[in-house]
């Protein structure tokens, strides 16, 4: 039985490059030739390894959730000595996003804006990604309550949702290149909710 030619590219590396192209351009504005060039693979290899463009996009957005914003945020919150310090550092990091990343914004937010509810599968990936961020904030807030850093009556769920929404807003403001001082004011106001 012929097994075919072995794959001659690193699938994870190709996926990372596809994610970067989709992140920069969005789905509709990304052409197949641009993807093939960035991924350094042939058309047939793309179809064999990833399926069609939409399947590649779905996988790229999932890859983003696993390697970028949600993943990094969860790591940052978990690594902080103090839960409140971790929340503060996370929000402040979004103010100080390097200018080359500001234009990109958040791939989850970009996908949501581009597709809305037209594609339920993409909408679900976005909701799941945002839910993981919300849960990371909720865990940090519960640790803060347990450590006495905030009052026992803190509404953890509502505040975790507020922090998640703040992150989405900061990402949009960064993409629109709203000045840092404006974004810093948003963070200061949000941090006041923590007491």
mmCIF file with all atom_site columns, N, CA and C in Angstrom, residues 22 24 34 44 62 69 105 110 117-118 137 156 158 171 179 183-184:
data_model
loop_
_atom_site.group_PDB
_atom_site.id
_atom_site.type_symbol
_atom_site.label_atom_id
_atom_site.label_alt_id
_atom_site.label_comp_id
_atom_site.label_asym_id
_atom_site.label_entity_id
_atom_site.label_seq_id
_atom_site.pdbx_PDB_ins_code
_atom_site.Cartn_x
_atom_site.Cartn_y
_atom_site.Cartn_z
_atom_site.occupancy
_atom_site.B_iso_or_equiv
_atom_site.pdbx_formal_charge
_atom_site.auth_seq_id
_atom_site.auth_comp_id
_atom_site.auth_asym_id
_atom_site.auth_atom_id
_atom_site.pdbx_PDB_model_num
ATOM 1  N N  . UNK A 1 22  ? -3.849  35.672 8.980  1.00 0.00 ? 22  UNK A N  1
ATOM 2  C CA . UNK A 1 22  ? -5.259  35.925 9.293  1.00 0.00 ? 22  UNK A CA 1
ATOM 3  C C  . UNK A 1 22  ? -5.399  37.032 10.337 1.00 0.00 ? 22  UNK A C  1
ATOM 4  N N  . UNK A 1 24  ? -3.402  39.530 10.834 1.00 0.00 ? 24  UNK A N  1
ATOM 5  C CA . UNK A 1 24  ? -3.075  40.817 10.206 1.00 0.00 ? 24  UNK A CA 1
ATOM 6  C C  . UNK A 1 24  ? -4.174  41.270 9.239  1.00 0.00 ? 24  UNK A C  1
ATOM 7  N N  . UNK A 1 34  ? -1.464  34.326 -0.695 1.00 0.00 ? 34  UNK A N  1
ATOM 8  C CA . UNK A 1 34  ? -0.730  34.925 0.426  1.00 0.00 ? 34  UNK A CA 1
ATOM 9  C C  . UNK A 1 34  ? -0.495  33.892 1.527  1.00 0.00 ? 34  UNK A C  1
ATOM 10 N N  . UNK A 1 44  ? -1.693  21.882 -2.664 1.00 0.00 ? 44  UNK A N  1
ATOM 11 C CA . UNK A 1 44  ? -2.118  20.523 -2.319 1.00 0.00 ? 44  UNK A CA 1
ATOM 12 C C  . UNK A 1 44  ? -1.746  20.185 -0.879 1.00 0.00 ? 44  UNK A C  1
ATOM 13 N N  . UNK A 1 62  ? -8.134  28.722 16.880 1.00 0.00 ? 62  UNK A N  1
ATOM 14 C CA . UNK A 1 62  ? -7.917  27.835 18.039 1.00 0.00 ? 62  UNK A CA 1
ATOM 15 C C  . UNK A 1 62  ? -6.451  27.894 18.489 1.00 0.00 ? 62  UNK A C  1
ATOM 16 N N  . UNK A 1 69  ? -3.066  35.471 23.347 1.00 0.00 ? 69  UNK A N  1
ATOM 17 C CA . UNK A 1 69  ? -3.710  36.258 24.391 1.00 0.00 ? 69  UNK A CA 1
ATOM 18 C C  . UNK A 1 69  ? -4.323  35.443 25.527 1.00 0.00 ? 69  UNK A C  1
ATOM 19 N N  . UNK A 1 105 ? -4.476  43.992 17.090 1.00 0.00 ? 105 UNK A N  1
ATOM 20 C CA . UNK A 1 105 ? -5.575  43.807 18.026 1.00 0.00 ? 105 UNK A CA 1
ATOM 21 C C  . UNK A 1 105 ? -5.614  42.367 18.520 1.00 0.00 ? 105 UNK A C  1
ATOM 22 N N  . UNK A 1 110 ? -11.257 40.320 16.458 1.00 0.00 ? 110 UNK A N  1
ATOM 23 C CA . UNK A 1 110 ? -11.290 40.560 15.013 1.00 0.00 ? 110 UNK A CA 1
ATOM 24 C C  . UNK A 1 110 ? -12.219 39.561 14.323 1.00 0.00 ? 110 UNK A C  1
ATOM 25 N N  . UNK A 1 117 ? -22.468 36.636 14.122 1.00 0.00 ? 117 UNK A N  1
ATOM 26 C CA . UNK A 1 117 ? -23.116 35.345 14.349 1.00 0.00 ? 117 UNK A CA 1
ATOM 27 C C  . UNK A 1 117 ? -23.355 34.583 13.041 1.00 0.00 ? 117 UNK A C  1
ATOM 28 N N  . UNK A 1 118 ? -22.787 35.074 11.928 1.00 0.00 ? 118 UNK A N  1
ATOM 29 C CA . UNK A 1 118 ? -22.966 34.391 10.638 1.00 0.00 ? 118 UNK A CA 1
ATOM 30 C C  . UNK A 1 118 ? -22.364 33.003 10.632 1.00 0.00 ? 118 UNK A C  1
ATOM 31 N N  . UNK A 1 137 ? -9.610  35.159 35.284 1.00 0.00 ? 137 UNK A N  1
ATOM 32 C CA . UNK A 1 137 ? -9.829  36.296 36.181 1.00 0.00 ? 137 UNK A CA 1
ATOM 33 C C  . UNK A 1 137 ? -10.593 35.856 37.433 1.00 0.00 ? 137 UNK A C  1
ATOM 34 N N  . UNK A 1 156 ? -17.340 38.019 42.526 1.00 0.00 ? 156 UNK A N  1
ATOM 35 C CA . UNK A 1 156 ? -16.265 37.499 41.674 1.00 0.00 ? 156 UNK A CA 1
ATOM 36 C C  . UNK A 1 156 ? -16.724 37.352 40.225 1.00 0.00 ? 156 UNK A C  1
ATOM 37 N N  . UNK A 1 158 ? -19.208 38.833 38.502 1.00 0.00 ? 158 UNK A N  1
ATOM 38 C CA . UNK A 1 158 ? -19.430 40.117 37.815 1.00 0.00 ? 158 UNK A CA 1
ATOM 39 C C  . UNK A 1 158 ? -18.120 40.827 37.521 1.00 0.00 ? 158 UNK A C  1
ATOM 40 N N  . UNK A 1 171 ? -8.151  46.001 23.762 1.00 0.00 ? 171 UNK A N  1
ATOM 41 C CA . UNK A 1 171 ? -7.651  45.462 22.496 1.00 0.00 ? 171 UNK A CA 1
ATOM 42 C C  . UNK A 1 171 ? -8.167  46.279 21.319 1.00 0.00 ? 171 UNK A C  1
ATOM 43 N N  . UNK A 1 179 ? -4.495  56.652 21.977 1.00 0.00 ? 179 UNK A N  1
ATOM 44 C CA . UNK A 1 179 ? -3.256  56.888 22.721 1.00 0.00 ? 179 UNK A CA 1
ATOM 45 C C  . UNK A 1 179 ? -3.214  56.130 24.048 1.00 0.00 ? 179 UNK A C  1
ATOM 46 N N  . UNK A 1 183 ? -5.919  54.680 27.246 1.00 0.00 ? 183 UNK A N  1
ATOM 47 C CA . UNK A 1 183 ? -6.008  53.286 27.685 1.00 0.00 ? 183 UNK A CA 1
ATOM 48 C C  . UNK A 1 183 ? -5.592  53.144 29.150 1.00 0.00 ? 183 UNK A C  1
ATOM 49 N N  . UNK A 1 184 ? -4.603  53.931 29.559 1.00 0.00 ? 184 UNK A N  1
ATOM 50 C CA . UNK A 1 184 ? -4.168  53.896 30.960 1.00 0.00 ? 184 UNK A CA 1
ATOM 51 C C  . UNK A 1 184 ? -5.300  54.352 31.887 1.00 0.00 ? 184 UNK A C  1
#
